[in-house]
XYZ file of C-alpha atoms in Angstrom:
639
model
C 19.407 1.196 15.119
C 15.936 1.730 13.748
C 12.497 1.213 15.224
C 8.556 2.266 13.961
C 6.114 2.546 16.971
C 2.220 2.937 16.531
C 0.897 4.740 19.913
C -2.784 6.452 20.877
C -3.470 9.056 22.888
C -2.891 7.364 26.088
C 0.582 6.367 25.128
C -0.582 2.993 25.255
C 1.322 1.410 22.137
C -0.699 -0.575 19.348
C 2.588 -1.527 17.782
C 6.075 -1.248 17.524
C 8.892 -2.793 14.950
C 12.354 -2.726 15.871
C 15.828 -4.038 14.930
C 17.880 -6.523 16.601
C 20.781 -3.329 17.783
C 18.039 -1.011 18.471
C 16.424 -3.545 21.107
C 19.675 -4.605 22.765
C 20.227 -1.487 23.104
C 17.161 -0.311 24.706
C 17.200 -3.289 26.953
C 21.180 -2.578 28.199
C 19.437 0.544 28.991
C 15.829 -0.580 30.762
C 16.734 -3.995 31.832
C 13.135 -4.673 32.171
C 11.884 -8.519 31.604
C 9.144 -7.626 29.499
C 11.026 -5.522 26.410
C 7.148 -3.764 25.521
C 7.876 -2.650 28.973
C 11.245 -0.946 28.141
C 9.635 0.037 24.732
C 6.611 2.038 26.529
C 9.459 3.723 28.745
C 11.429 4.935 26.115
C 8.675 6.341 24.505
C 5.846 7.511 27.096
C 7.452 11.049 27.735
C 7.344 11.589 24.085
C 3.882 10.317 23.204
C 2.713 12.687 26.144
C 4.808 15.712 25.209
C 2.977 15.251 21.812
C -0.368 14.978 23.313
C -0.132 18.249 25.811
C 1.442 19.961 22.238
C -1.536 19.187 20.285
C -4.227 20.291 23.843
C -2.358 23.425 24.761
C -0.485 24.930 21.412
C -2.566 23.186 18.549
C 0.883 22.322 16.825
C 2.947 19.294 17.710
C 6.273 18.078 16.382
C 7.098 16.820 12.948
C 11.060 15.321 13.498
C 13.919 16.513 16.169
C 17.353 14.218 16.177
C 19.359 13.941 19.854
C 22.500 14.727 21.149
C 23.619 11.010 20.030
C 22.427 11.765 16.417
C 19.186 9.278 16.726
C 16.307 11.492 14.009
C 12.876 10.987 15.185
C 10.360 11.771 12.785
C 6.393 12.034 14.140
C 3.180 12.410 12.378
C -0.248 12.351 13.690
C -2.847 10.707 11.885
C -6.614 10.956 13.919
C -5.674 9.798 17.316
C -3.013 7.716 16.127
C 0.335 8.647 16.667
C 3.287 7.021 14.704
C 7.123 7.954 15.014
C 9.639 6.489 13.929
C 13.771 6.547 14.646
C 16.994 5.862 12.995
C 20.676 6.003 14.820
C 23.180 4.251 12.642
C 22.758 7.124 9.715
C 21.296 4.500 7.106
C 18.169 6.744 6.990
C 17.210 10.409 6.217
C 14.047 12.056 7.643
C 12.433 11.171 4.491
C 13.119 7.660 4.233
C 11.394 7.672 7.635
C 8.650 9.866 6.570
C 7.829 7.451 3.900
C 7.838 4.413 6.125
C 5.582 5.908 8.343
C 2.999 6.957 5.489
C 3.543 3.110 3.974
C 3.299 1.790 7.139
C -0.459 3.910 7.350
C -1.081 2.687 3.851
C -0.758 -1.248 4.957
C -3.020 -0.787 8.133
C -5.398 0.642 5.646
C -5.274 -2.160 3.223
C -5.518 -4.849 5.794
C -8.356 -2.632 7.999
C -10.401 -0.586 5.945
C -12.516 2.404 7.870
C -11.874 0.742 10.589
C -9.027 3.119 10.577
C -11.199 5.889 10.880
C -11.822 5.274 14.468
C -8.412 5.697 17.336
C -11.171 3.044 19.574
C -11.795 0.716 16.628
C -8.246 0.315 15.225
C -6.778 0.323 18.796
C -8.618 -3.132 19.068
C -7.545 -4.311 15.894
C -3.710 -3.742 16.376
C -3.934 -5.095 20.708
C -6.529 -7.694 20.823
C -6.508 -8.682 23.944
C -5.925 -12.244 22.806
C -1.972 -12.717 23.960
C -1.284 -15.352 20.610
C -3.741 -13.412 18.160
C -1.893 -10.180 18.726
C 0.924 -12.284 18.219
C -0.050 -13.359 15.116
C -0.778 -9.489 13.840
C 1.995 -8.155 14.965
C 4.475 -10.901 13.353
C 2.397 -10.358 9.929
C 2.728 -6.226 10.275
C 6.433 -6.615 11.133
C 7.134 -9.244 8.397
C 5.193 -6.334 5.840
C 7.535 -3.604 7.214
C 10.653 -5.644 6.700
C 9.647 -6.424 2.904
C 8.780 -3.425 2.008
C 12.122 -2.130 3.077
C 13.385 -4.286 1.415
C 11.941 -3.821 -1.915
C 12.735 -0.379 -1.557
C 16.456 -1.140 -0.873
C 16.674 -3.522 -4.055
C 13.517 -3.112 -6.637
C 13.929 -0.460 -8.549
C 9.821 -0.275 -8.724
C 9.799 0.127 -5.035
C 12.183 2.879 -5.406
C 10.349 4.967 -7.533
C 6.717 3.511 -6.650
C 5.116 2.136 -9.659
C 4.661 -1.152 -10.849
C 7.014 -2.721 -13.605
C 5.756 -4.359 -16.628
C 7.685 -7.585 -18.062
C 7.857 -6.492 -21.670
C 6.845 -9.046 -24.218
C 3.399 -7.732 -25.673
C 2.223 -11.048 -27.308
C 2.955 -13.083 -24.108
C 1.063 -10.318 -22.163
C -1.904 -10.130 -24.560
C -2.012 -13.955 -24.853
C -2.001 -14.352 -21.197
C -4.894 -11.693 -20.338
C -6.891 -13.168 -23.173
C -6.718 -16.794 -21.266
C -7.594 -14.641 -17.624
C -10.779 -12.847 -19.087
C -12.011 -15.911 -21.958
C -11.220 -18.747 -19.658
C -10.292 -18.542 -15.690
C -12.070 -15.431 -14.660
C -15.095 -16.935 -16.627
C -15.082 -20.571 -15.195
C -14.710 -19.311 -11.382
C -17.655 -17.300 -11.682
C -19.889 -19.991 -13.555
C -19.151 -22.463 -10.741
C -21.920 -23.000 -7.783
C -18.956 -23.392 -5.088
C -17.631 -20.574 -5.566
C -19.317 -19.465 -1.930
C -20.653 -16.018 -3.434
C -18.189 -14.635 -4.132
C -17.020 -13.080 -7.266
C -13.673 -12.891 -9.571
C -13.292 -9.224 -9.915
C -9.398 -8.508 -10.869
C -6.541 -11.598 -11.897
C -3.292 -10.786 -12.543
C 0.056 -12.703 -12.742
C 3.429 -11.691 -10.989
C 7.095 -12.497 -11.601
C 8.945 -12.061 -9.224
C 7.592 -8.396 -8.340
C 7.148 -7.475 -12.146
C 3.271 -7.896 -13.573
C 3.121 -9.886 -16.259
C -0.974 -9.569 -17.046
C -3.818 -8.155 -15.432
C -7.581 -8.947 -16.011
C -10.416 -6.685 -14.432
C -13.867 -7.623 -15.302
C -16.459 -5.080 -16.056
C -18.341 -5.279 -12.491
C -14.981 -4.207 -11.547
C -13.905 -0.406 -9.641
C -10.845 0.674 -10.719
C -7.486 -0.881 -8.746
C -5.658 1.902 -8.108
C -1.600 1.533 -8.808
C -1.177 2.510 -4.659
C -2.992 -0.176 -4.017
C -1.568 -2.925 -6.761
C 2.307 -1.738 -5.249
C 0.305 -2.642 -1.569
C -0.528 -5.885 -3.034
C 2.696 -6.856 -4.625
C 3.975 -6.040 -0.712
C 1.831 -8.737 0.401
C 2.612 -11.642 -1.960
C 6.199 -11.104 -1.436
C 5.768 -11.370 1.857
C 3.862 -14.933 1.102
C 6.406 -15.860 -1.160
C 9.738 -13.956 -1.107
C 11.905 -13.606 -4.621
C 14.865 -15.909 -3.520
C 15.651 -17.359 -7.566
C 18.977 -16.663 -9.314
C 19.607 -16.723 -12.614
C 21.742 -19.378 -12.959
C 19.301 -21.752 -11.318
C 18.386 -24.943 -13.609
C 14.862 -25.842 -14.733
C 15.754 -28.963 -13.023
C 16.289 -27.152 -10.004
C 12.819 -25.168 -10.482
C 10.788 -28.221 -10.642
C 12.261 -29.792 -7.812
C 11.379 -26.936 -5.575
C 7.981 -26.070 -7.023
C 5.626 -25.679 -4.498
C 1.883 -26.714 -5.926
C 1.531 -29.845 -4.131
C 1.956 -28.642 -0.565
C -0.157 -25.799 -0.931
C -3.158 -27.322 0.202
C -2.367 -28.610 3.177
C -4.925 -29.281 6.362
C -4.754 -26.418 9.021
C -2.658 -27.643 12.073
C -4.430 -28.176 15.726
C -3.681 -25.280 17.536
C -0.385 -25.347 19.753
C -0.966 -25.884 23.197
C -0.225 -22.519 25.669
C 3.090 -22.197 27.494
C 2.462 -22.640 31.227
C 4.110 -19.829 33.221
C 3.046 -16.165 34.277
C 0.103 -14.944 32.304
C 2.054 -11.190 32.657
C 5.074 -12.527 31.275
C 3.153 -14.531 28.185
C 1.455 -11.352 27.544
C 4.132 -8.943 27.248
C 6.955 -11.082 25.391
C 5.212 -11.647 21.991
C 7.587 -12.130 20.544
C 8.837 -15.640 21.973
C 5.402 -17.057 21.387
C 4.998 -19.404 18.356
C 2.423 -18.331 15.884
C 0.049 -21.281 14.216
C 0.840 -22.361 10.590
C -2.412 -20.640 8.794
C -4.335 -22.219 6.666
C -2.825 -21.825 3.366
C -6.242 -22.160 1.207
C -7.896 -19.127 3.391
C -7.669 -16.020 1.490
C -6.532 -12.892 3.034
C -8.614 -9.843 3.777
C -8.001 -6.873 1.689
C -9.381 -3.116 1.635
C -8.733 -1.605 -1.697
C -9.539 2.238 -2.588
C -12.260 2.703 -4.353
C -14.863 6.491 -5.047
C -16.899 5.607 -2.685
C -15.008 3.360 0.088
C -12.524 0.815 1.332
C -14.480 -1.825 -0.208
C -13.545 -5.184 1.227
C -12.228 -8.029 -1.223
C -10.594 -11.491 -0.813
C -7.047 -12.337 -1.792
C -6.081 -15.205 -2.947
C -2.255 -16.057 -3.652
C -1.608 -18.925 -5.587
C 2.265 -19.916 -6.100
C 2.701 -21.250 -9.551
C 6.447 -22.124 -9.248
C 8.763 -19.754 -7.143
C 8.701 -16.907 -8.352
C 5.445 -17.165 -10.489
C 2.229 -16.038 -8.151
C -1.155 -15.936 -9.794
C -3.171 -13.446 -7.605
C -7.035 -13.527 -7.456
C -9.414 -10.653 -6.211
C -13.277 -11.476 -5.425
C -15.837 -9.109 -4.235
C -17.599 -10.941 -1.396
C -20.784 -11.297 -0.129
C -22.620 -8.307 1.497
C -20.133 -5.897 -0.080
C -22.317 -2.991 -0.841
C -22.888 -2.550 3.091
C -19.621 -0.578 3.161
C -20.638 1.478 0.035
C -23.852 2.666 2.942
C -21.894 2.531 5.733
C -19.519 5.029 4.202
C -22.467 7.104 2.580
C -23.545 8.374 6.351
C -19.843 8.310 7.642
C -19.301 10.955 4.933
C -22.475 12.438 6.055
C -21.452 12.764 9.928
C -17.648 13.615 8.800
C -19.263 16.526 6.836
C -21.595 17.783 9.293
C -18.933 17.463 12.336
C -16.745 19.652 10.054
C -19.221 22.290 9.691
C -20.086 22.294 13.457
C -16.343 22.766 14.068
C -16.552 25.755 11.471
C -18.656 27.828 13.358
C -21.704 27.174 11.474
C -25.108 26.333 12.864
C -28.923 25.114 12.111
C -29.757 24.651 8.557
C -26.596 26.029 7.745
C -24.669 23.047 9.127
C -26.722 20.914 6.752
C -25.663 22.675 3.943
C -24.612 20.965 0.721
C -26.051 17.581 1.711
C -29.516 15.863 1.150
C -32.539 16.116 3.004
C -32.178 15.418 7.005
C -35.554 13.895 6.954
C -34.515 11.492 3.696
C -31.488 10.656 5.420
C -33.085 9.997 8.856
C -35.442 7.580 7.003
C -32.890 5.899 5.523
C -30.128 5.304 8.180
C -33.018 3.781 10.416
C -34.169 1.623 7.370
C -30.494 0.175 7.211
C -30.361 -0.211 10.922
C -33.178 -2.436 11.087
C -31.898 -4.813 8.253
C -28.222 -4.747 10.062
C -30.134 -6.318 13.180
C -31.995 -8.781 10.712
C -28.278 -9.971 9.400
C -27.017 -11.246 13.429
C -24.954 -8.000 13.674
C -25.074 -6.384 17.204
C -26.108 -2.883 16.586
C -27.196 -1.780 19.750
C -24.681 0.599 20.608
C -25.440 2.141 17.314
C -28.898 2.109 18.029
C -27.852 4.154 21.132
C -25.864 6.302 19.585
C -28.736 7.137 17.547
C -31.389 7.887 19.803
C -28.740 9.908 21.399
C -27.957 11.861 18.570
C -31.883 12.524 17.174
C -32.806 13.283 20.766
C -30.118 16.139 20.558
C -30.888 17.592 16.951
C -34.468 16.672 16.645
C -36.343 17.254 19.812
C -37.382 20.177 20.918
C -35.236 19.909 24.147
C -32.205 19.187 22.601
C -29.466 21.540 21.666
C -30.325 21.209 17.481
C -27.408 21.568 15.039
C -24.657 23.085 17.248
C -21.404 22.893 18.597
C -23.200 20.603 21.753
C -24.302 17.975 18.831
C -20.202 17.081 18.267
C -19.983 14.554 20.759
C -22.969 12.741 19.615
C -22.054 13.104 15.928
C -18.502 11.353 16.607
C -20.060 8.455 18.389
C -22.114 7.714 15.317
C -18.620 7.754 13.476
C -17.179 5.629 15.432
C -20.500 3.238 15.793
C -20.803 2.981 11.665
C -17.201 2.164 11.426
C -17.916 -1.042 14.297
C -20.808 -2.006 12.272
C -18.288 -2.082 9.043
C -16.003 -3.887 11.080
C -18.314 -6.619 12.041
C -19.075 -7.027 8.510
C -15.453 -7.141 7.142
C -12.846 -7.655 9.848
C -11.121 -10.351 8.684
C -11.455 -12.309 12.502
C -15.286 -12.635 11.187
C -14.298 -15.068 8.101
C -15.878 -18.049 8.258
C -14.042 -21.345 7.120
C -17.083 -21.063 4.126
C -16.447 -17.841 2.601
C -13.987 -18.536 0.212
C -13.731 -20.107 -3.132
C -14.021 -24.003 -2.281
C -9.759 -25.691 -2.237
C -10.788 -27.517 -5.665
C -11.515 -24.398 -7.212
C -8.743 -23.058 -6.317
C -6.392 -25.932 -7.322
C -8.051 -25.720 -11.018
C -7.026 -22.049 -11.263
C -3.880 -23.285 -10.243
C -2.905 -26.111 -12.944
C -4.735 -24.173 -15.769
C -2.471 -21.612 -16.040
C 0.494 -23.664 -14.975
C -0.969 -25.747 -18.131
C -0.514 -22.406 -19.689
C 2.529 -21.243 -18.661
C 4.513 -24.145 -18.466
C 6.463 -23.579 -21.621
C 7.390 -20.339 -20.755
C 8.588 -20.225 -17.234
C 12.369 -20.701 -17.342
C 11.729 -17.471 -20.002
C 9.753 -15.414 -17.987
C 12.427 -15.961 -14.430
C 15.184 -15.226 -16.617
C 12.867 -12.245 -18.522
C 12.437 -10.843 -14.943
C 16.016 -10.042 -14.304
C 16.775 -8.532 -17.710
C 13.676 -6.983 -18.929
C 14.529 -4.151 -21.274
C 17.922 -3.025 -22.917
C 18.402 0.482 -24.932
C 21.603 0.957 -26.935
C 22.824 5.130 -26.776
C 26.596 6.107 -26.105
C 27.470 7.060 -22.889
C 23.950 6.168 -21.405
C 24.595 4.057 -18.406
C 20.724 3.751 -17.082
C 17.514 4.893 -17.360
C 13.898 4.537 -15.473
C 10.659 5.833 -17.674
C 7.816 6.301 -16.067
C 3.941 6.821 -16.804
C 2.574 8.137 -14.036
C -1.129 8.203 -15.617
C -1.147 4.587 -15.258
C 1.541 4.154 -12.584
C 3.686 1.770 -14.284
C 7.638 1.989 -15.358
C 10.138 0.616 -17.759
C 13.952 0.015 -16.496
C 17.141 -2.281 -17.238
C 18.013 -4.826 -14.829
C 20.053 -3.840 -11.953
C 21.351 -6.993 -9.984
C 24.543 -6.261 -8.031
C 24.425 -10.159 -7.035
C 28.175 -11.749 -8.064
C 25.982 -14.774 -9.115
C 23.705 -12.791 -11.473
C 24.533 -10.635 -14.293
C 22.567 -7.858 -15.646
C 22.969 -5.062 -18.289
C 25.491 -3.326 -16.082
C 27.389 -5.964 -15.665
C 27.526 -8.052 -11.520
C 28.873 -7.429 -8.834
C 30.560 -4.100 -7.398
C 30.166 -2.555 -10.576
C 26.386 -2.924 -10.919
C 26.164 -1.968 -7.002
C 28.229 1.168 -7.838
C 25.602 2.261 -10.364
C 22.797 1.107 -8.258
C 23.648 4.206 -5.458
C 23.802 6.436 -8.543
C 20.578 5.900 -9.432
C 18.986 5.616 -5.809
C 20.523 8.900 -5.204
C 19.499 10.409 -8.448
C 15.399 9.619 -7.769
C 15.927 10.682 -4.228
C 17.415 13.807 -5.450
C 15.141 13.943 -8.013
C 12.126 13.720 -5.516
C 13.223 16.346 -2.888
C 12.864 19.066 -6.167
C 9.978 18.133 -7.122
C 8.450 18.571 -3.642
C 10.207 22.283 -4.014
C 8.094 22.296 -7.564
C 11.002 21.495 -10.074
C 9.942 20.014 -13.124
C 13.470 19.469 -14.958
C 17.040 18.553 -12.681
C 19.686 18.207 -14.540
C 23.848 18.199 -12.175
C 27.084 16.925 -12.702
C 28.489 14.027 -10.242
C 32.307 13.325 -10.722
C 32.040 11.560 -13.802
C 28.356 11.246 -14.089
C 25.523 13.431 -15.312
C 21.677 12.912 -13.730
C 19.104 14.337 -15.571
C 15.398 14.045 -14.439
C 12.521 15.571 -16.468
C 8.504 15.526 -15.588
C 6.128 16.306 -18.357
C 2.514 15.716 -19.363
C 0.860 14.992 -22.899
C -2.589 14.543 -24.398
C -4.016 11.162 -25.416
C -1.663 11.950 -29.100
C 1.474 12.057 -27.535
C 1.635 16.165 -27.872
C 3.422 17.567 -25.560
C 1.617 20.425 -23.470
C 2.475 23.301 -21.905
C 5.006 23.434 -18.638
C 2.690 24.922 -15.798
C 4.458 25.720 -12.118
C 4.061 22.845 -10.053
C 3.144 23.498 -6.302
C 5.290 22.992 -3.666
C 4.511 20.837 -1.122
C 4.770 21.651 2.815
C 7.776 20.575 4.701
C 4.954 18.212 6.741
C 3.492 17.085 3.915
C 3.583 13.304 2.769
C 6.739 12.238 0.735
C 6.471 12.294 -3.173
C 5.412 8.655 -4.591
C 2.363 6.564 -4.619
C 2.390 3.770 -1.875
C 2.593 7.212 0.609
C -0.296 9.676 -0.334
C -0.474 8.970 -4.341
C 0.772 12.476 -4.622
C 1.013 11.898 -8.464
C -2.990 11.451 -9.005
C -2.669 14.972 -7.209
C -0.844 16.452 -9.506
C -2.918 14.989 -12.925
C -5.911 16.184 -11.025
C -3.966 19.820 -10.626
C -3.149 20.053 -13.924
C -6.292 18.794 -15.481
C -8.370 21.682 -14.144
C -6.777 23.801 -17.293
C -7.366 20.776 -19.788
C -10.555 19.654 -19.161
C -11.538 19.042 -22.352
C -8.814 16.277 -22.987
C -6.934 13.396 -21.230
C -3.513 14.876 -19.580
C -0.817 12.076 -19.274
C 2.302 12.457 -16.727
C 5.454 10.929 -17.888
C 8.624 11.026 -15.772
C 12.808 10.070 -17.259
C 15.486 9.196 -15.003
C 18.897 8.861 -16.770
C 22.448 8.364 -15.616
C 25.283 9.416 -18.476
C 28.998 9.556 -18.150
C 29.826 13.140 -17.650
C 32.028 12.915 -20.819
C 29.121 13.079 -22.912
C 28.925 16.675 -24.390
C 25.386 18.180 -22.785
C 23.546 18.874 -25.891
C 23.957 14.751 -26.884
C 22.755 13.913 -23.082
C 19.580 15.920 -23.778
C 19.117 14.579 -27.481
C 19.139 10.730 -26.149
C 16.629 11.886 -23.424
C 14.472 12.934 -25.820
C 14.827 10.261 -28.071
C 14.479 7.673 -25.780
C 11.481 8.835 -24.227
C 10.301 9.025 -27.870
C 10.973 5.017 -27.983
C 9.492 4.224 -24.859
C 6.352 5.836 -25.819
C 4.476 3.268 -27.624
C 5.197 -0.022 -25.049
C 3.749 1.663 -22.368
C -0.052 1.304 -24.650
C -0.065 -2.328 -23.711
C -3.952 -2.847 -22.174
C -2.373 -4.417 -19.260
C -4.015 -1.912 -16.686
């Protein structure tokens, strides 16, 4: 019984996810034809309770559960309302916290600033094209299912940071051959369309085995490198076992039908054009073209600066992953230069403050007048329709210039949001991925060359690195059933194997047993995480015959341990403690570096599970010791 609706203002809904028991049971209860029908129903009187909350109190709701024990939890971001519901008691309010705030995170990686505007995204997530919405809202669906389940099974889901496969020569060999040889020979090649190589790295399974960034490169963000491992699993889903034969790898390796010609376009069902639109989900999406890269937005200090993603399956399992900066790039790094602007000065109108002192803090109005009408004129010159902006611009000079307009007050709101919401089209005419032509991408035999050079490379070592994947890391101490280490300054983790699989065996053994352990330690980081939010550093509590201990710390550069500070708590509302969510961790470095400024501050976190034999004061010598041990594998270069 779960479902994960996307709705504006209107209660019109942009999107909804739901299981198979939750529709049934909505549609025993509806009986419309249409189930978007039934859908919009169920949820209209809330969406419009929420909206006359927000217009009449200023507050709205964050969660409320029914007589029937269904939890809804709600959170408004912009104009864009998102709730989502459990009923069979597999979730808390925080597991559907977070999959609302990853849910905001994927929009954002597959949209950019285009989710800066309700108007903008609203036609990105319903196009009124019946198949084309289709197509998004199979791709967002398939997304929401992976990521839940990589956060039921993947223990780097769980915790939200990306897991290294230890074996430091490998790794250094293999980022040497990225940077000296394939990042170099795609970016020396004419058909490369204009576009650029900026980050390689290689995946197994969901574990990073190397990672290249050239030096033209912004830094890619662990939020957004979790996003991305989201994405190829969705592509390609881990479905290998261990006992699996090489034999049986090569027979299934997928290489030479990755290339293959894009299909001719199904025809349309014949039947009521009402019916066709509102059951989506009987329509048959087109195979995609499996050469076209996909459109990414990836954080950077200025923007959501659009890239191209290209996922290229070595063998099953094995995913080489290529990032390019395209063509026309730096338009978003101006676009979001006056958004910023126009954010800014909307905030300061909404302040109370008016004239010069609404300017306040930013450059020149005159400068940036210049400018934004500079840019304006080279958008036309580029075949990008910028009259409405150009409207929205007279409108808005007109009003703060003239001398018969209001100037910088509370009147010139209106005008600065349409400018908002004009800049964010213009981006979106650039970027959206609808607009990418069949010759912006690196050419198929370009692609295919990246493809066999570092199968060339890696073909010795890929039975090792499948098996590698599913037992990564062992640690020998008494009593100490399992462990996760975590550097949050980097956003990666170390952990033993946990596959609860009767086929597979892992350090804890298969089966039941490893399954048992498995809800220890999802219920120790949960745990774990709900303190923290309260501002607990150090957890330590007894469970039948079990012991969790959790500890959160932060060094210099040396490995010197500093000082324990009070960590704030966060609100109630607030946005669930991980990475994928609100990166709540670069939060805290950035909190605790305002008293170290003169050094780099590290964050290290230690999960561990002991049998509750194990006298205390040994428990908390093999924490430290193994954290001690850890220490020096996490220096690997590999981000």
């Amino acid at each position: 019984m779960k479902c994960l609706l996307l709705a504006n203002e209107s209660a019109e809904v942009l999107f909804y996810w739901t299981d198979t028991e939750f529709e049934q049971r909505v549609q025993e209860q509806y009986g419309l034809p249409a189930f978007e029908d039934s859908i919009n129903t169920l949820f209209a009187p809330i969406i419009i309770s929420c909206s006359t909350m927000v217009d009449r109190l200023g507050d709205n709701y964050t969660s409320f559960s029914t007589e029937n024990n269904h939890i809804y939890v709600l959170h408004q971001f912009e104009e864009c309302l998102y709730i989502a519901v459990n009923g069979d008691g597999d979730e808390t309010e925080e597991d559907l916290k977070r999959k609302i705030f990853v849910m905001k995170k994927l929009t954002e990686i597959m949209f950019g600033m285009v989710t800066f505007s309700g108007a903008l995204l609203r036609k990105e997530l319903r196009p009124q094209d019946t198949e084309q919405r289709n197509r998004l809202w199979k791709k967002l669906r398939s997304l929401l299912e992976t990521y839940s389940r990589l956060r039921e099974n993947d223990q780097s889901f769980l915790v939200e940071a990306v897991e290294r496969l230890i074996h430091p020569t490998l790794c250094e060999q293999c980022i040497e051959f990225l940077e000296r040889r394939l990042v170099q020979q795609i970016n020396s090649n004419m058909d490369r369309m204009g576009e650029e190589v900026l980050h390689a790295f290689i995946l197994v399974h969901t574990k990073l085995l190397a990672f290249y960034s050239s030096r033209n490169a912004s830094n890619l963000y662990s939020s957004d490198l979790l996003a991305l491992i989201i994405l190829v699993q969705d592509l390609y889903p881990s479905k290998i076992n261990l006992d699996e034969t090489s034999e049986e790898l090569e027979s299934s390796s997928v290489p030479e039908v990755f290339y293959t010609p894009e299909p001719s376009p199904p025809e349309r069902e014949s039947g009521d054009k009402n019916m066709a639109e509102d059951s989506l989900q009987t329509l048959e999406a087109p195979t995609p073209d499996p050469s076209a890269p996909s459109r990414v937005f990836l954080e950077s200090k200025e923007c959501p600066m659009p890239h191209s993603m290209y996922c290229l399956p070595l063998w099953p399992g094995i995913t080489l992953v290529l990032l390019t900066k395209i063509p026309n790039s730096h338009v978003a790094t101006s676009v979001c230069y006056f958004l910023e602007a126009f954010v800014k000065l909307e905030k300061r109108l909404c302040e109370g403050h008016e004239g010069a002192a609404a300017m306040r803090g930013q450059p020149s109005v005159q400068e940036q007048r210049s400018r934004l009408e500079k840019l304006i004129k080279t958008w036309a010159g580029m075949d990008i329709q910028t009259s409405q902006l150009q409207n929205a611009w007279t409108d808005f000079k007109n009003k703060a210039f003239s001398r018969s307009g209001s100037g910088f007050t509370r009147d010139l709101l209106p005008s600065c949001r349409n400018m908002k919401t004009q800049l964010c089209g213009v981006y979106r005419q650039f970027f959206a991925a609808e607009c990418m032509g069949s010759s912006q991408r690196l050419a198929p035999h370009l692609q295919e060359r990246a493809l066999s050079m570092v199968q060339e490379k890696l073909m010795d070592w890929k039975d090792f690195l499948l098996v590698k994947s599913k037992r990564n890391i062992t640690m020998e101490f008494p009593g100490l059933i399992h462990f996760i280490y975590v550097d949050r300054s980097n956003g990666q983790m170390i952990a033993p194997s946990l596959n609860v699989t009767d086929r597979t065996v892992s350090e804890l053994g298969k089966g039941p047993l490893a399954d048992f352990i498995k809800k220890k330690v999802w219920s120790l980081v949960a745990t774990a995480q709900r303190y923290l939010q309260k501002g607990y550093a150090t957890v330590t509590l007894r469970d039948g015959d079990y012991f969790y201990c959790y500890f959160l710390w932060f060094e210099n550069e040396t490995g010197y341990k500093l000082e324990v500070i009070d960590i704030p708590s966060s609100p109630d509302d607030g946005a669930p403690v991980g990475m994928l969510t609100c990166d709540y961790y670069r939060k805290l470095l950035r909190y605790y570096s305002k008293k170290h400024q003169n050094e780099v501050v590290k964050c290290y976190e230690l999960f561990t599970v002991h049998l509750g034999v194990i006298p205390n004061e040994y428990i908390l010598q093999h924490c430290s010791q193994l954290a001690r041990k850890l220490w020096e594998p996490t220096r690997i270069p590999l981000l």
